Amino acid sequence: MNASAVGLAIDTTFDDTSIAILRGKRELLANLTLSQFHDHEAFGGVVPERASRRHLEVIHPLIGSALKEAGLGFGDLNWVAVSHKPGLLGSILIGLSVAKALAFSLDIPLIGINHIEAHPYANLLTEKEFSFPLVHLIVAGGHTLLIHQTAHFEWQVVGRSLDDAAGECADKVARMFGLPMPGGKHVDALALAHDPGSYKFPRPLMNDGTLDFSFSGLKTAMKHFRDKHGESADRGPVLAAFLASVGDVLIAKTLEAARRLSVDTITVSGGLAASRYLRQRFEAAASDAGLRLLYPPPQFCTDNAAMVACLAAHYAEAGRFADLSLRATPNLSE
Ligand code: KG4
Ligand code: ZN
């Protein structure tokens, strides 16, 4: 496929419907995301049935808006990509069915993308190239993962959360302390504005000799603290201490992975990477350790189809196409 091919990428893996149009590997012509947050707010979490119905309602108009923004028509597309794993089965199926219909009717190649593999590619929308090998930390609402990548399409998970993801933990703690949802960005704002003072919370598994994470014990410690002292007592310093714990663990494990795997470049991506507090901490830690750090701009940290399009452009260049039997796969490890 030629270097200025134009592709459309779809991501409906969870509760955001996102469409991007990319020319070549980094000329982003459109990147539109519709959040379903308010559709699920009253239920205290994402309701899978509602999520798929909402994706179905908005996906066609959103594709139309993206094409309009790019100043293109369907006939200008050279490939179509879709995240077909991991995520909610019913949600993935909406994006996958639309992608297959486009590929079939326009007679263009279909590309199947792993949403997790795509997160670090948010970096390539602004940075020039990856120099392999790399260690990627992906910190999102649904996943906390360390990945070792040796070439495009060659990667493996080397560490993961054994329970809650870091973002999920931050959101639950934010809710305990009466902050609006989704709470990650509010915890981040408090952590930037306050010093933890004498507050100190657990740093689970930090020195256990593995590359795995665990955040449920920290969440429980925060709940005990809140039950004892109330939600507003010293909330700023308390949540600054909480995010300091999360940051210490994420940094320690990522640096340890880089050391063990003899890697000199690390990347951080996923929704929690939009935290300015964590970004400052990672910048300082990487500089102290003599590591190169890649960090996407905040709008490409949270879920978006631009990162999917960027990885898909690499697939297109390598001729790695899927056929119409491509399956929706909820789990990362399948
Ligand atoms: O990657 P993402 O958009 O989707 C999921 O995997 O769900 O990540 C969402 C997570 C949530 O936990 C949210 O609170 C957190 O990212 N988040 C942030 C910020 N923006 C989103 N956390 C801290 N600071 C932010 N600015
Ligand atoms: Zn994600």
PDB file of C-alpha atoms in Angstrom, residues 84-314:
ATOM      1  CA  HIS A  84     -11.569  -6.232  17.487  1.00  0.00           C
ATOM      2  CA  LYS A  85     -10.066  -6.912  20.953  1.00  0.00           C
ATOM      3  CA  PRO A  86     -10.118  -6.649  23.943  1.00  0.00           C
ATOM      4  CA  GLY A  87     -13.307  -5.122  25.372  1.00  0.00           C
ATOM      5  CA  LEU A  88     -17.050  -5.651  25.675  1.00  0.00           C
ATOM      6  CA  LEU A  89     -18.202  -8.238  23.141  1.00  0.00           C
ATOM      7  CA  GLY A  90     -21.444  -6.464  22.173  1.00  0.00           C
ATOM      8  CA  SER A  91     -19.651  -3.127  21.767  1.00  0.00           C
ATOM      9  CA  ILE A  92     -16.800  -4.551  19.667  1.00  0.00           C
ATOM     10  CA  LEU A  93     -19.349  -6.289  17.413  1.00  0.00           C
ATOM     11  CA  ILE A  94     -20.902  -2.958  16.394  1.00  0.00           C
ATOM     12  CA  GLY A  95     -17.586  -1.477  15.191  1.00  0.00           C
ATOM     13  CA  LEU A  96     -16.510  -4.787  13.657  1.00  0.00           C
ATOM     14  CA  SER A  97     -19.751  -5.230  11.669  1.00  0.00           C
ATOM     15  CA  VAL A  98     -19.566  -1.680  10.319  1.00  0.00           C
ATOM     16  CA  ALA A  99     -15.876  -2.114   9.401  1.00  0.00           C
ATOM     17  CA  LYS A 100     -16.615  -5.371   7.563  1.00  0.00           C
ATOM     18  CA  ALA A 101     -19.526  -3.750   5.712  1.00  0.00           C
ATOM     19  CA  LEU A 102     -17.272  -0.871   4.608  1.00  0.00           C
ATOM     20  CA  ALA A 103     -14.448  -3.194   3.546  1.00  0.00           C
ATOM     21  CA  PHE A 104     -16.839  -5.400   1.565  1.00  0.00           C
ATOM     22  CA  SER A 105     -18.882  -2.654  -0.074  1.00  0.00           C
ATOM     23  CA  LEU A 106     -15.918  -0.399  -0.916  1.00  0.00           C
ATOM     24  CA  ASP A 107     -13.717  -3.389  -1.822  1.00  0.00           C
ATOM     25  CA  ILE A 108     -10.848  -2.192   0.388  1.00  0.00           C
ATOM     26  CA  PRO A 109      -8.695  -4.177   2.840  1.00  0.00           C
ATOM     27  CA  LEU A 110      -9.865  -4.775   6.413  1.00  0.00           C
ATOM     28  CA  ILE A 111      -7.354  -4.490   9.276  1.00  0.00           C
ATOM     29  CA  GLY A 112      -7.951  -6.023  12.712  1.00  0.00           C
ATOM     30  CA  ILE A 113      -6.283  -4.146  15.557  1.00  0.00           C
ATOM     31  CA  ASN A 114      -5.634  -5.052  19.178  1.00  0.00           C
ATOM     32  CA  HIS A 115      -6.696  -1.951  21.160  1.00  0.00           C
ATOM     33  CA  ILE A 116      -3.904  -2.530  23.694  1.00  0.00           C
ATOM     34  CA  GLU A 117      -1.206  -2.768  21.016  1.00  0.00           C
ATOM     35  CA  ALA A 118      -2.563   0.537  19.633  1.00  0.00           C
ATOM     36  CA  HIS A 119      -2.258   2.623  22.845  1.00  0.00           C
ATOM     37  CA  PRO A 120       1.531   3.303  22.542  1.00  0.00           C
ATOM     38  CA  TYR A 121       1.107   4.235  18.864  1.00  0.00           C
ATOM     39  CA  ALA A 122      -0.514   7.457  20.082  1.00  0.00           C
ATOM     40  CA  ASN A 123       3.124   8.539  20.464  1.00  0.00           C
ATOM     41  CA  LEU A 124       3.800   8.180  16.756  1.00  0.00           C
ATOM     42  CA  LEU A 125       1.156  10.756  15.850  1.00  0.00           C
ATOM     43  CA  THR A 126       3.692  13.323  17.055  1.00  0.00           C
ATOM     44  CA  GLU A 127       7.059  11.540  17.467  1.00  0.00           C
ATOM     45  CA  LYS A 128       9.030  10.379  14.447  1.00  0.00           C
ATOM     46  CA  GLU A 129       9.615   6.655  15.002  1.00  0.00           C
ATOM     47  CA  PHE A 130      10.001   4.015  17.674  1.00  0.00           C
ATOM     48  CA  SER A 131      13.504   2.731  18.215  1.00  0.00           C
ATOM     49  CA  PHE A 132      13.101  -0.815  19.440  1.00  0.00           C
ATOM     50  CA  PRO A 133      13.257  -2.463  21.920  1.00  0.00           C
ATOM     51  CA  LEU A 134      10.773  -0.584  24.085  1.00  0.00           C
ATOM     52  CA  VAL A 135       8.947  -1.010  27.353  1.00  0.00           C
ATOM     53  CA  HIS A 136       5.395   0.340  27.280  1.00  0.00           C
ATOM     54  CA  LEU A 137       3.366   1.087  30.386  1.00  0.00           C
ATOM     55  CA  ILE A 138      -0.343   1.206  29.571  1.00  0.00           C
ATOM     56  CA  VAL A 139      -2.386   2.698  32.404  1.00  0.00           C
ATOM     57  CA  ALA A 140      -6.077   2.916  31.648  1.00  0.00           C
ATOM     58  CA  GLY A 141      -9.457   2.469  33.270  1.00  0.00           C
ATOM     59  CA  GLY A 142      -9.558  -1.194  32.287  1.00  0.00           C
ATOM     60  CA  HIS A 143      -5.896  -2.200  32.047  1.00  0.00           C
ATOM     61  CA  THR A 144      -2.546  -1.731  33.750  1.00  0.00           C
ATOM     62  CA  LEU A 145       0.037  -3.505  31.637  1.00  0.00           C
ATOM     63  CA  LEU A 146       3.765  -3.568  30.982  1.00  0.00           C
ATOM     64  CA  ILE A 147       4.623  -4.589  27.444  1.00  0.00           C
ATOM     65  CA  HIS A 148       7.988  -5.459  25.897  1.00  0.00           C
ATOM     66  CA  GLN A 149       8.074  -4.624  22.186  1.00  0.00           C
ATOM     67  CA  THR A 150      10.991  -5.681  19.972  1.00  0.00           C
ATOM     68  CA  ALA A 151       9.613  -4.671  16.528  1.00  0.00           C
ATOM     69  CA  HIS A 152       6.330  -3.542  15.017  1.00  0.00           C
ATOM     70  CA  PHE A 153       3.800  -6.368  15.653  1.00  0.00           C
ATOM     71  CA  GLU A 154       6.257  -8.176  17.980  1.00  0.00           C
ATOM     72  CA  TRP A 155       5.353  -7.672  21.613  1.00  0.00           C
ATOM     73  CA  GLN A 156       4.424  -9.467  24.781  1.00  0.00           C
ATOM     74  CA  VAL A 157       2.867  -8.626  28.110  1.00  0.00           C
ATOM     75  CA  VAL A 158       5.516  -8.802  30.865  1.00  0.00           C
ATOM     76  CA  GLY A 159       3.479  -7.383  33.771  1.00  0.00           C
ATOM     77  CA  ARG A 160      -0.168  -6.801  34.553  1.00  0.00           C
ATOM     78  CA  SER A 161      -2.491  -5.869  37.369  1.00  0.00           C
ATOM     79  CA  LEU A 162      -3.610  -8.894  39.335  1.00  0.00           C
ATOM     80  CA  ASP A 163      -6.811  -7.079  40.355  1.00  0.00           C
ATOM     81  CA  ASP A 164      -7.999  -3.491  39.731  1.00  0.00           C
ATOM     82  CA  ALA A 165      -6.470  -1.362  36.976  1.00  0.00           C
ATOM     83  CA  ALA A 166      -4.797   1.841  38.202  1.00  0.00           C
ATOM     84  CA  GLY A 167      -7.432   4.054  36.513  1.00  0.00           C
ATOM     85  CA  GLU A 168     -10.287   2.018  37.936  1.00  0.00           C
ATOM     86  CA  CYS A 169      -8.710   2.344  41.392  1.00  0.00           C
ATOM     87  CA  ALA A 170      -8.325   6.135  40.978  1.00  0.00           C
ATOM     88  CA  ASP A 171     -11.954   6.439  39.851  1.00  0.00           C
ATOM     89  CA  LYS A 172     -13.234   4.384  42.808  1.00  0.00           C
ATOM     90  CA  VAL A 173     -11.134   6.348  45.287  1.00  0.00           C
ATOM     91  CA  ALA A 174     -12.336   9.626  43.736  1.00  0.00           C
ATOM     92  CA  ARG A 175     -15.923   8.487  44.221  1.00  0.00           C
ATOM     93  CA  MET A 176     -15.232   7.530  47.878  1.00  0.00           C
ATOM     94  CA  PHE A 177     -14.017  11.053  48.486  1.00  0.00           C
ATOM     95  CA  GLY A 178     -17.039  12.683  46.857  1.00  0.00           C
ATOM     96  CA  LEU A 179     -15.411  13.824  43.602  1.00  0.00           C
ATOM     97  CA  PRO A 180     -17.359  13.918  40.305  1.00  0.00           C
ATOM     98  CA  MET A 181     -16.953  10.973  37.906  1.00  0.00           C
ATOM     99  CA  PRO A 182     -14.847  10.007  36.053  1.00  0.00           C
ATOM    100  CA  GLY A 183     -12.627  10.933  38.943  1.00  0.00           C
ATOM    101  CA  GLY A 184      -9.075  10.448  37.628  1.00  0.00           C
ATOM    102  CA  LYS A 185      -8.684  14.015  36.429  1.00  0.00           C
ATOM    103  CA  HIS A 186     -10.027  15.443  39.716  1.00  0.00           C
ATOM    104  CA  VAL A 187      -7.596  13.354  41.754  1.00  0.00           C
ATOM    105  CA  ASP A 188      -4.868  14.579  39.400  1.00  0.00           C
ATOM    106  CA  ALA A 189      -5.824  18.235  39.962  1.00  0.00           C
ATOM    107  CA  LEU A 190      -5.702  17.755  43.751  1.00  0.00           C
ATOM    108  CA  ALA A 191      -2.352  15.956  43.565  1.00  0.00           C
ATOM    109  CA  LEU A 192      -0.885  18.847  41.586  1.00  0.00           C
ATOM    110  CA  ALA A 193      -2.193  21.446  44.023  1.00  0.00           C
ATOM    111  CA  HIS A 194      -1.336  19.730  47.325  1.00  0.00           C
ATOM    112  CA  ASP A 195       1.561  18.194  49.161  1.00  0.00           C
ATOM    113  CA  PRO A 196       0.886  14.796  50.813  1.00  0.00           C
ATOM    114  CA  GLY A 197       2.366  16.123  54.078  1.00  0.00           C
ATOM    115  CA  SER A 198       2.532  13.290  56.597  1.00  0.00           C
ATOM    116  CA  TYR A 199      -0.052  11.102  54.829  1.00  0.00           C
ATOM    117  CA  LYS A 200       1.312   7.861  53.464  1.00  0.00           C
ATOM    118  CA  PHE A 201      -0.589   4.916  51.950  1.00  0.00           C
ATOM    119  CA  PRO A 202       0.526   1.411  50.877  1.00  0.00           C
ATOM    120  CA  ARG A 203       2.563   0.778  47.718  1.00  0.00           C
ATOM    121  CA  PRO A 204       1.345  -2.759  46.911  1.00  0.00           C
ATOM    122  CA  LEU A 205       3.815  -5.237  45.355  1.00  0.00           C
ATOM    123  CA  MET A 206       6.334  -2.422  44.844  1.00  0.00           C
ATOM    124  CA  ASN A 207       9.311  -4.521  45.906  1.00  0.00           C
ATOM    125  CA  ASP A 208       7.977  -8.050  45.377  1.00  0.00           C
ATOM    126  CA  GLY A 209      10.436  -8.889  42.598  1.00  0.00           C
ATOM    127  CA  THR A 210       7.763  -9.256  39.897  1.00  0.00           C
ATOM    128  CA  LEU A 211       6.554  -6.869  37.194  1.00  0.00           C
ATOM    129  CA  ASP A 212       2.910  -7.294  38.237  1.00  0.00           C
ATOM    130  CA  PHE A 213       0.688  -4.728  39.924  1.00  0.00           C
ATOM    131  CA  SER A 214      -2.075  -4.811  42.518  1.00  0.00           C
ATOM    132  CA  PHE A 215      -4.222  -1.832  43.411  1.00  0.00           C
ATOM    133  CA  SER A 216      -7.123  -3.312  45.369  1.00  0.00           C
ATOM    134  CA  GLY A 217      -5.230  -3.193  48.712  1.00  0.00           C
ATOM    135  CA  LEU A 218      -4.526   0.500  48.198  1.00  0.00           C
ATOM    136  CA  LYS A 219      -8.203   1.062  47.392  1.00  0.00           C
ATOM    137  CA  THR A 220      -9.189  -0.717  50.618  1.00  0.00           C
ATOM    138  CA  ALA A 221      -6.682   1.333  52.636  1.00  0.00           C
ATOM    139  CA  MET A 222      -8.262   4.495  51.208  1.00  0.00           C
ATOM    140  CA  LYS A 223     -11.727   3.244  52.127  1.00  0.00           C
ATOM    141  CA  HIS A 224     -10.660   2.537  55.738  1.00  0.00           C
ATOM    142  CA  PHE A 225      -9.131   5.992  55.936  1.00  0.00           C
ATOM    143  CA  ARG A 226     -12.295   7.595  54.552  1.00  0.00           C
ATOM    144  CA  ASP A 227     -14.530   5.582  56.932  1.00  0.00           C
ATOM    145  CA  LYS A 228     -12.437   6.732  59.882  1.00  0.00           C
ATOM    146  CA  HIS A 229     -11.876  10.375  58.963  1.00  0.00           C
ATOM    147  CA  GLY A 230     -14.694  11.289  56.534  1.00  0.00           C
ATOM    148  CA  GLU A 231     -14.490  12.252  52.883  1.00  0.00           C
ATOM    149  CA  SER A 232     -13.591  15.900  53.139  1.00  0.00           C
ATOM    150  CA  ALA A 233     -11.051  15.895  55.973  1.00  0.00           C
ATOM    151  CA  ASP A 234      -7.828  17.117  54.317  1.00  0.00           C
ATOM    152  CA  ARG A 235      -8.984  15.661  50.977  1.00  0.00           C
ATOM    153  CA  GLY A 236      -6.307  17.436  48.901  1.00  0.00           C
ATOM    154  CA  PRO A 237      -3.244  16.136  50.792  1.00  0.00           C
ATOM    155  CA  VAL A 238      -4.874  12.706  51.278  1.00  0.00           C
ATOM    156  CA  LEU A 239      -5.503  12.249  47.542  1.00  0.00           C
ATOM    157  CA  ALA A 240      -2.065  13.671  46.743  1.00  0.00           C
ATOM    158  CA  ALA A 241      -0.644  10.919  48.981  1.00  0.00           C
ATOM    159  CA  PHE A 242      -2.842   8.364  47.209  1.00  0.00           C
ATOM    160  CA  LEU A 243      -1.608   9.379  43.727  1.00  0.00           C
ATOM    161  CA  ALA A 244       1.972   9.449  45.058  1.00  0.00           C
ATOM    162  CA  SER A 245       1.538   5.759  45.994  1.00  0.00           C
ATOM    163  CA  VAL A 246       0.153   4.927  42.550  1.00  0.00           C
ATOM    164  CA  GLY A 247       2.960   6.887  40.874  1.00  0.00           C
ATOM    165  CA  ASP A 248       5.702   5.269  42.976  1.00  0.00           C
ATOM    166  CA  VAL A 249       4.496   1.774  42.055  1.00  0.00           C
ATOM    167  CA  LEU A 250       4.022   2.538  38.347  1.00  0.00           C
ATOM    168  CA  ILE A 251       7.455   4.154  38.114  1.00  0.00           C
ATOM    169  CA  ALA A 252       9.273   1.452  40.118  1.00  0.00           C
ATOM    170  CA  LYS A 253       7.831  -1.376  37.989  1.00  0.00           C
ATOM    171  CA  THR A 254       8.391   0.405  34.673  1.00  0.00           C
ATOM    172  CA  LEU A 255      12.030   1.214  35.503  1.00  0.00           C
ATOM    173  CA  GLU A 256      12.552  -2.345  36.723  1.00  0.00           C
ATOM    174  CA  ALA A 257      11.122  -3.720  33.452  1.00  0.00           C
ATOM    175  CA  ALA A 258      13.468  -1.457  31.451  1.00  0.00           C
ATOM    176  CA  ARG A 259      16.436  -2.623  33.552  1.00  0.00           C
ATOM    177  CA  ARG A 260      15.625  -6.329  33.281  1.00  0.00           C
ATOM    178  CA  LEU A 261      14.940  -6.180  29.562  1.00  0.00           C
ATOM    179  CA  SER A 262      17.933  -3.890  28.830  1.00  0.00           C
ATOM    180  CA  VAL A 263      15.702  -1.287  27.206  1.00  0.00           C
ATOM    181  CA  ASP A 264      16.581   2.418  27.139  1.00  0.00           C
ATOM    182  CA  THR A 265      13.233   3.863  25.963  1.00  0.00           C
ATOM    183  CA  ILE A 266       9.958   3.695  27.856  1.00  0.00           C
ATOM    184  CA  THR A 267       6.512   4.950  26.850  1.00  0.00           C
ATOM    185  CA  VAL A 268       3.460   5.707  28.980  1.00  0.00           C
ATOM    186  CA  SER A 269      -0.061   5.743  27.515  1.00  0.00           C
ATOM    187  CA  GLY A 270      -3.724   5.099  28.443  1.00  0.00           C
ATOM    188  CA  GLY A 271      -6.235   7.363  30.201  1.00  0.00           C
ATOM    189  CA  LEU A 272      -4.298   7.752  33.461  1.00  0.00           C
ATOM    190  CA  ALA A 273      -1.279   8.934  31.452  1.00  0.00           C
ATOM    191  CA  ALA A 274      -3.300  12.129  30.890  1.00  0.00           C
ATOM    192  CA  SER A 275      -2.485  12.898  34.553  1.00  0.00           C
ATOM    193  CA  ARG A 276      -0.117  15.874  34.668  1.00  0.00           C
ATOM    194  CA  TYR A 277       1.067  14.815  38.112  1.00  0.00           C
ATOM    195  CA  LEU A 278       2.100  11.353  36.859  1.00  0.00           C
ATOM    196  CA  ARG A 279       3.687  12.819  33.761  1.00  0.00           C
ATOM    197  CA  GLN A 280       5.889  15.117  35.857  1.00  0.00           C
ATOM    198  CA  ARG A 281       6.871  12.194  38.079  1.00  0.00           C
ATOM    199  CA  PHE A 282       7.729   9.990  35.069  1.00  0.00           C
ATOM    200  CA  GLU A 283       9.737  12.779  33.439  1.00  0.00           C
ATOM    201  CA  ALA A 284      11.831  13.232  36.580  1.00  0.00           C
ATOM    202  CA  ALA A 285      12.281   9.475  37.113  1.00  0.00           C
ATOM    203  CA  ALA A 286      13.234   8.766  33.480  1.00  0.00           C
ATOM    204  CA  SER A 287      15.727  11.599  33.483  1.00  0.00           C
ATOM    205  CA  ASP A 288      17.327  10.346  36.743  1.00  0.00           C
ATOM    206  CA  ALA A 289      17.551   6.816  35.336  1.00  0.00           C
ATOM    207  CA  GLY A 290      18.972   8.015  31.981  1.00  0.00           C
ATOM    208  CA  LEU A 291      15.990   6.624  30.049  1.00  0.00           C
ATOM    209  CA  ARG A 292      14.269   8.151  27.033  1.00  0.00           C
ATOM    210  CA  LEU A 293      10.573   8.709  27.734  1.00  0.00           C
ATOM    211  CA  LEU A 294       7.795   9.007  25.137  1.00  0.00           C
ATOM    212  CA  TYR A 295       4.485  10.410  26.279  1.00  0.00           C
ATOM    213  CA  PRO A 296       1.530  11.168  23.968  1.00  0.00           C
ATOM    214  CA  PRO A 297      -0.334  14.483  24.261  1.00  0.00           C
ATOM    215  CA  PRO A 298      -3.213  14.101  26.783  1.00  0.00           C
ATOM    216  CA  GLN A 299      -5.945  13.928  24.114  1.00  0.00           C
ATOM    217  CA  PHE A 300      -4.295  10.807  22.684  1.00  0.00           C
ATOM    218  CA  CYS A 301      -3.853   9.148  26.117  1.00  0.00           C
ATOM    219  CA  THR A 302      -7.555   8.472  26.692  1.00  0.00           C
ATOM    220  CA  ASP A 303      -9.278   6.077  24.287  1.00  0.00           C
ATOM    221  CA  ASN A 304      -9.285   7.336  20.706  1.00  0.00           C
ATOM    222  CA  ALA A 305      -9.338   5.918  17.175  1.00  0.00           C
ATOM    223  CA  ALA A 306      -6.319   8.012  16.071  1.00  0.00           C
ATOM    224  CA  MET A 307      -3.942   5.596  17.819  1.00  0.00           C
ATOM    225  CA  VAL A 308      -5.786   2.674  16.173  1.00  0.00           C
ATOM    226  CA  ALA A 309      -5.401   4.361  12.775  1.00  0.00           C
ATOM    227  CA  CYS A 310      -1.691   4.958  13.391  1.00  0.00           C
ATOM    228  CA  LEU A 311      -1.016   1.288  14.188  1.00  0.00           C
ATOM    229  CA  ALA A 312      -3.285   0.259  11.289  1.00  0.00           C
ATOM    230  CA  ALA A 313      -1.205   2.355   8.877  1.00  0.00           C
ATOM    231  CA  HIS A 314       1.797   0.218   9.901  1.00  0.00           C
TER     232      HIS A 314
END
